[in-house]
Amino acid sequence: MNDTLSLLNRHRSIRHYTDDPLLEGDVRAAVAAGQRASTSSAIEAYCCIRIRSAETRQRLVTLTGGQTKVADAAGFFVICGDTRRHRLAAERAGRPYDSRLEAFLLAVIDATLFAQNMALAFESLGYGFCYVGGLRNRLPEASEALDLPRGVYPLFGICVGRPAETPIERPRFALDDVLHEERYPDDAQVLRTLDAHDEAAAIYYDKRGNEMPRWTERMIEKFETPIRTHLSSYYRGQGADLT
Ligand SMILES: Cc1cc2nc3c(=O)[nH]c(=O)nc-3n(C[C@H](O)[C@H](O)[C@H](O)COP(=O)(O)O)c2cc1C
């Protein structure tokens, strides 16, 4: 296994951090590595906003459902799809900007690729990170706290800091359950996959000492109840047409 594979395979989300600061050179190196990610047609439709203000961080703890790591981590970054540059270029040229779903998706995909490259770069420098999708819990308020202009779509946060914990590896599906040859498997095969994953997840929770419902049960629960139902109206308000 080479160093890159070994880094990728060592990943665990880190939610507790030491008090060590983020070195400025490391932040710039990680963001630069993020920027080297592939970008659809070179549109670079993303940005990240580093939040240093303790007051804003505290506000975001509340808005993310009490995730104290947002305040505790040495660094907190908000990852955004960013269509503002394209909009301003079009506006300055007196030309239309088409804000339908494809433009939104391009920004989400670009921003996510950027973020994962950046996060892995931080890991390679000895930091740990945790994404914070909870940023979307109360997005209009988070967006107001960040004073985001039209065309900028906050997607998730990332906490970064030196690890103060060593969590055990969280299981994934078996490789052959995600790597399909030529065609998607039939439903019976997929259902067998779920049973195997339930078992792997049960072993994981057992090791962690957590009583948890089966993985499939958790997924059923997660997707049977609508959550964050404000998202389409929020993103439309930010200038995404989404049709
Ligand atoms: C987009 C995204 C959003 C996430 N949001 C949160 C979050 O709000 N809070 C949290 O503690 N973990 C969050 N996570 C971390 C996941 O729970 C974690 O990656 C997953 O359980 C797998 O664990 P691992 O990263 O340790 O392998 C998020 C992960 C992703 C990719």
GROMACS .gro file of C-alpha atoms and ligand atoms in nm:
model
  274
    1MET     CA    1   0.000   0.000   0.000
    2ASN     CA    2   0.144   0.341  -0.088
    3ASP     CA    3   0.129   0.650   0.135
    4THR     CA    4  -0.176   0.794  -0.037
    5LEU     CA    5  -0.377   0.472  -0.007
    6SER     CA    6  -0.268   0.433   0.351
    7LEU     CA    7  -0.386   0.789   0.433
    8LEU     CA    8  -0.721   0.732   0.262
    9ASN     CA    9  -0.776   0.402   0.440
   10ARG     CA   10  -0.691   0.547   0.782
   11HIS     CA   11  -0.972   0.802   0.767
   12ARG     CA   12  -1.205   0.841   1.062
   13SER     CA   13  -1.415   1.148   1.140
   14ILE     CA   14  -1.260   1.330   1.435
   15ARG     CA   15  -1.498   1.515   1.666
   16HIS     CA   16  -1.270   1.602   1.959
   17TYR     CA   17  -0.962   1.817   1.921
   18THR     CA   18  -0.662   1.933   2.120
   19ASP     CA   19  -0.605   2.305   2.179
   20ASP     CA   20  -0.328   2.315   1.918
   21PRO     CA   21  -0.387   2.586   1.661
   22LEU     CA   22  -0.414   2.543   1.287
   23LEU     CA   23  -0.089   2.660   1.133
   24GLU     CA   24  -0.148   2.927   0.870
   25GLY     CA   25   0.086   2.755   0.625
   26ASP     CA   26  -0.111   2.432   0.670
   27VAL     CA   27  -0.441   2.607   0.599
   28ARG     CA   28  -0.304   2.755   0.279
   29ALA     CA   29  -0.150   2.422   0.176
   30ALA     CA   30  -0.479   2.238   0.236
   31VAL     CA   31  -0.689   2.496   0.050
   32ALA     CA   32  -0.441   2.492  -0.240
   33ALA     CA   33  -0.468   2.110  -0.251
   34GLY     CA   34  -0.846   2.146  -0.250
   35GLN     CA   35  -0.819   2.377  -0.547
   36ARG     CA   36  -0.631   2.112  -0.745
   37ALA     CA   37  -0.944   1.893  -0.743
   38SER     CA   38  -1.105   1.844  -1.081
   39THR     CA   39  -1.364   2.109  -1.160
   40SER     CA   40  -1.641   2.078  -1.421
   41SER     CA   41  -1.529   2.271  -1.733
   42ALA     CA   42  -1.288   2.464  -1.507
   43ILE     CA   43  -1.576   2.664  -1.357
   44GLU     CA   44  -1.433   2.650  -1.000
   45ALA     CA   45  -1.779   2.700  -0.857
   46TYR     CA   46  -1.689   2.688  -0.488
   47CYS     CA   47  -1.537   2.881  -0.203
   48CYS     CA   48  -1.479   2.818   0.164
   49ILE     CA   49  -1.532   3.069   0.439
   50ARG     CA   50  -1.312   3.036   0.743
   51ILE     CA   51  -1.494   3.137   1.059
   52ARG     CA   52  -1.264   3.275   1.329
   53SER     CA   53  -1.511   3.483   1.528
   54ALA     CA   54  -1.593   3.305   1.856
   55GLU     CA   55  -1.933   3.474   1.853
   56THR     CA   56  -2.022   3.344   1.506
   57ARG     CA   57  -1.891   2.998   1.594
   58GLN     CA   58  -2.111   2.992   1.904
   59ARG     CA   59  -2.410   3.097   1.696
   60LEU     CA   60  -2.332   2.814   1.454
   61VAL     CA   61  -2.314   2.563   1.742
   62THR     CA   62  -2.677   2.648   1.813
   63LEU     CA   63  -2.778   2.646   1.446
   64THR     CA   64  -2.614   2.305   1.386
   65GLY     CA   65  -2.814   2.141   1.663
   66GLY     CA   66  -2.568   2.192   1.948
   67GLN     CA   67  -2.256   2.057   1.777
   68THR     CA   68  -2.000   2.202   2.021
   69LYS     CA   69  -1.712   2.088   1.800
   70VAL     CA   70  -1.797   2.381   1.573
   71ALA     CA   71  -1.674   2.613   1.849
   72ASP     CA   72  -1.405   2.381   1.987
   73ALA     CA   73  -1.217   2.289   1.670
   74ALA     CA   74  -0.906   2.491   1.589
   75GLY     CA   75  -1.057   2.565   1.248
   76PHE     CA   76  -1.409   2.582   1.110
   77PHE     CA   77  -1.480   2.628   0.741
   78VAL     CA   78  -1.809   2.670   0.560
   79ILE     CA   79  -1.802   2.507   0.218
   80CYS     CA   80  -2.014   2.683  -0.042
   81GLY     CA   81  -2.111   2.625  -0.400
   82ASP     CA   82  -2.020   2.959  -0.555
   83THR     CA   83  -2.194   3.081  -0.869
   84ARG     CA   84  -2.146   3.448  -0.783
   85ARG     CA   85  -1.836   3.495  -0.999
   86HIS     CA   86  -2.016   3.358  -1.306
   87ARG     CA   87  -2.319   3.572  -1.237
   88LEU     CA   88  -2.113   3.889  -1.198
   89ALA     CA   89  -1.916   3.813  -1.515
   90ALA     CA   90  -2.244   3.772  -1.706
   91GLU     CA   91  -2.399   4.081  -1.545
   92ARG     CA   92  -2.097   4.297  -1.626
   93ALA     CA   93  -2.118   4.179  -1.988
   94GLY     CA   94  -2.493   4.244  -1.997
   95ARG     CA   95  -2.560   3.875  -2.071
   96PRO     CA   96  -2.805   3.630  -1.911
   97TYR     CA   97  -2.706   3.377  -1.644
   98ASP     CA   98  -2.900   3.048  -1.644
   99SER     CA   99  -2.948   2.944  -1.282
  100ARG     CA  100  -3.137   2.618  -1.338
  101LEU     CA  101  -3.066   2.285  -1.167
  102GLU     CA  102  -2.758   2.197  -1.375
  103ALA     CA  103  -2.577   2.514  -1.261
  104PHE     CA  104  -2.667   2.435  -0.899
  105LEU     CA  105  -2.553   2.072  -0.928
  106LEU     CA  106  -2.224   2.176  -1.087
  107ALA     CA  107  -2.157   2.403  -0.792
  108VAL     CA  108  -2.248   2.131  -0.538
  109ILE     CA  109  -2.027   1.874  -0.712
  110ASP     CA  110  -1.735   2.113  -0.754
  111ALA     CA  111  -1.754   2.230  -0.392
  112THR     CA  112  -1.769   1.874  -0.262
  113LEU     CA  113  -1.465   1.764  -0.462
  114PHE     CA  114  -1.278   2.071  -0.339
  115ALA     CA  115  -1.378   2.002   0.021
  116GLN     CA  116  -1.273   1.638   0.021
  117ASN     CA  117  -0.933   1.720  -0.131
  118MET     CA  118  -0.885   1.993   0.127
  119ALA     CA  119  -0.993   1.767   0.413
  120LEU     CA  120  -0.759   1.488   0.305
  121ALA     CA  121  -0.475   1.739   0.277
  122PHE     CA  122  -0.544   1.838   0.638
  123GLU     CA  123  -0.535   1.469   0.736
  124SER     CA  124  -0.202   1.428   0.559
  125LEU     CA  125  -0.069   1.714   0.775
  126GLY     CA  126  -0.171   1.536   1.096
  127TYR     CA  127  -0.508   1.704   1.154
  128GLY     CA  128  -0.845   1.537   1.191
  129PHE     CA  129  -1.169   1.666   1.046
  130CYS     CA  130  -1.543   1.623   1.063
  131TYR     CA  131  -1.797   1.744   0.812
  132VAL     CA  132  -2.094   1.927   0.956
  133GLY     CA  133  -2.406   1.874   0.749
  134GLY     CA  134  -2.593   2.012   1.048
  135LEU     CA  135  -2.513   2.351   0.894
  136ARG     CA  136  -2.821   2.293   0.676
  137ASN     CA  137  -3.051   2.250   0.979
  138ARG     CA  138  -3.133   2.621   0.995
  139LEU     CA  139  -2.977   2.748   0.678
  140PRO     CA  140  -3.151   3.085   0.646
  141GLU     CA  141  -3.021   3.184   0.989
  142ALA     CA  142  -2.674   3.041   0.926
  143SER     CA  143  -2.663   3.223   0.595
  144GLU     CA  144  -2.761   3.548   0.765
  145ALA     CA  145  -2.490   3.497   1.028
  146LEU     CA  146  -2.241   3.454   0.744
  147ASP     CA  147  -2.385   3.742   0.540
  148LEU     CA  148  -2.381   3.539   0.217
  149PRO     CA  149  -2.469   3.713  -0.109
  150ARG     CA  150  -2.700   3.575  -0.381
  151GLY     CA  151  -2.542   3.297  -0.584
  152VAL     CA  152  -2.345   3.152  -0.292
  153TYR     CA  153  -2.488   2.826  -0.158
  154PRO     CA  154  -2.363   2.706   0.182
  155LEU     CA  155  -2.356   2.324   0.179
  156PHE     CA  156  -2.179   2.197   0.491
  157GLY     CA  157  -1.908   2.290   0.738
  158ILE     CA  158  -1.577   2.126   0.820
  159CYS     CA  159  -1.420   2.123   1.166
  160VAL     CA  160  -1.043   2.075   1.163
  161GLY     CA  161  -0.800   2.026   1.450
  162ARG     CA  162  -0.538   1.799   1.599
  163PRO     CA  163  -0.713   1.476   1.704
  164ALA     CA  164  -0.782   1.424   2.074
  165GLU     CA  165  -0.944   1.086   2.014
  166THR     CA  166  -0.874   0.768   1.818
  167PRO     CA  167  -1.210   0.633   1.706
  168ILE     CA  168  -1.240   0.282   1.569
  169GLU     CA  169  -1.295   0.238   1.198
  170ARG     CA  170  -1.655   0.274   1.090
  171PRO     CA  171  -1.756  -0.005   0.853
  172ARG     CA  172  -1.843   0.041   0.489
  173PHE     CA  173  -2.027  -0.187   0.250
  174ALA     CA  174  -1.818  -0.473   0.118
  175LEU     CA  175  -1.620  -0.351  -0.182
  176ASP     CA  176  -1.808  -0.576  -0.425
  177ASP     CA  177  -2.135  -0.430  -0.303
  178VAL     CA  178  -2.041  -0.092  -0.446
  179LEU     CA  179  -1.822  -0.200  -0.739
  180HIS     CA  180  -2.063  -0.344  -0.996
  181GLU     CA  181  -1.953  -0.513  -1.316
  182GLU     CA  182  -2.137  -0.395  -1.626
  183ARG     CA  183  -2.480  -0.371  -1.465
  184TYR     CA  184  -2.658  -0.287  -1.143
  185PRO     CA  185  -2.734  -0.599  -0.934
  186ASP     CA  186  -3.088  -0.730  -0.894
  187ASP     CA  187  -3.293  -0.641  -0.588
  188ALA     CA  188  -3.240  -0.979  -0.418
  189GLN     CA  189  -2.864  -0.922  -0.432
  190VAL     CA  190  -2.900  -0.568  -0.294
  191LEU     CA  191  -3.115  -0.694  -0.010
  192ARG     CA  192  -2.851  -0.958   0.078
  193THR     CA  193  -2.598  -0.672   0.086
  194LEU     CA  194  -2.814  -0.491   0.339
  195ASP     CA  195  -2.826  -0.792   0.568
  196ALA     CA  196  -2.447  -0.825   0.557
  197HIS     CA  197  -2.409  -0.456   0.631
  198ASP     CA  198  -2.648  -0.477   0.924
  199GLU     CA  199  -2.418  -0.740   1.071
  200ALA     CA  200  -2.101  -0.536   1.013
  201ALA     CA  201  -2.265  -0.227   1.168
  202ALA     CA  202  -2.386  -0.430   1.469
  203ILE     CA  203  -2.028  -0.548   1.535
  204TYR     CA  204  -1.909  -0.185   1.509
  205TYR     CA  205  -2.169  -0.056   1.757
  206ASP     CA  206  -2.095  -0.345   1.989
  207LYS     CA  207  -1.725  -0.249   1.992
  208ARG     CA  208  -1.822   0.112   2.063
  209GLY     CA  209  -2.050  -0.006   2.342
  210ASN     CA  210  -2.356   0.156   2.182
  211GLU     CA  211  -2.701   0.002   2.177
  212MET     CA  212  -2.820   0.097   1.830
  213PRO     CA  213  -3.102  -0.018   1.603
  214ARG     CA  214  -2.997  -0.209   1.291
  215TRP     CA  215  -2.836   0.004   1.016
  216THR     CA  216  -3.130  -0.061   0.782
  217GLU     CA  217  -3.372   0.044   1.055
  218ARG     CA  218  -3.176   0.366   1.103
  219MET     CA  219  -3.189   0.434   0.729
  220ILE     CA  220  -3.563   0.366   0.721
  221GLU     CA  221  -3.611   0.607   1.011
  222LYS     CA  222  -3.383   0.866   0.852
  223PHE     CA  223  -3.565   0.867   0.521
  224GLU     CA  224  -3.926   0.824   0.631
  225THR     CA  225  -3.950   1.163   0.796
  226PRO     CA  226  -3.903   1.482   0.596
  227ILE     CA  227  -3.620   1.698   0.729
  228ARG     CA  228  -3.476   2.036   0.632
  229THR     CA  229  -3.782   2.101   0.423
  230HIS     CA  230  -3.684   2.467   0.391
  231LEU     CA  231  -3.390   2.389   0.163
  232SER     CA  232  -3.551   2.437  -0.177
  233SER     CA  233  -3.703   2.771  -0.080
  234TYR     CA  234  -3.375   2.880   0.082
  235TYR     CA  235  -3.162   2.791  -0.221
  236ARG     CA  236  -3.418   2.949  -0.455
  237GLY     CA  237  -3.393   3.263  -0.244
  238GLN     CA  238  -3.016   3.250  -0.291
  239GLY     CA  239  -3.070   3.259  -0.667
  240ALA     CA  240  -3.085   2.890  -0.768
  241ASP     CA  241  -3.379   2.823  -0.998
  242LEU     CA  242  -3.361   2.441  -0.949
  243THR     CA  243  -3.596   2.358  -1.240
  244LIG     C1  244  -2.173   1.576   0.404
  244LIG     C2  245  -2.148   1.518   0.541
  244LIG     C3  246  -2.209   1.576   0.651
  244LIG     C4  247  -2.180   1.528   0.779
  244LIG     N1  248  -2.237   1.591   0.886
  244LIG     C5  249  -2.203   1.556   1.011
  244LIG     C6  250  -2.252   1.630   1.122
  244LIG     O1  251  -2.330   1.724   1.109
  244LIG     N2  252  -2.208   1.594   1.246
  244LIG     C7  253  -2.120   1.489   1.265
  244LIG     O2  254  -2.082   1.465   1.381
  244LIG     N3  255  -2.074   1.417   1.161
  244LIG     C8  256  -2.111   1.448   1.035
  244LIG     N4  257  -2.061   1.379   0.926
  244LIG     C9  258  -1.967   1.267   0.948
  244LIG    C10  259  -2.031   1.132   0.920
  244LIG     O3  260  -2.119   1.100   1.024
  244LIG    C11  261  -1.918   1.026   0.905
  244LIG     O4  262  -1.838   1.058   0.794
  244LIG    C12  263  -1.977   0.887   0.887
  244LIG     O5  264  -2.047   0.845   1.000
  244LIG    C13  265  -1.867   0.786   0.858
  244LIG     O6  266  -1.772   0.785   0.963
  244LIG     P1  267  -1.617   0.809   0.933
  244LIG     O7  268  -1.603   0.938   0.858
  244LIG     O8  269  -1.552   0.813   1.068
  244LIG     O9  270  -1.570   0.691   0.854
  244LIG    C14  271  -2.092   1.418   0.797
  244LIG    C15  272  -2.035   1.359   0.685
  244LIG    C16  273  -2.061   1.407   0.559
  244LIG    C17  274  -1.997   1.342   0.438
   0.00000   0.00000   0.00000
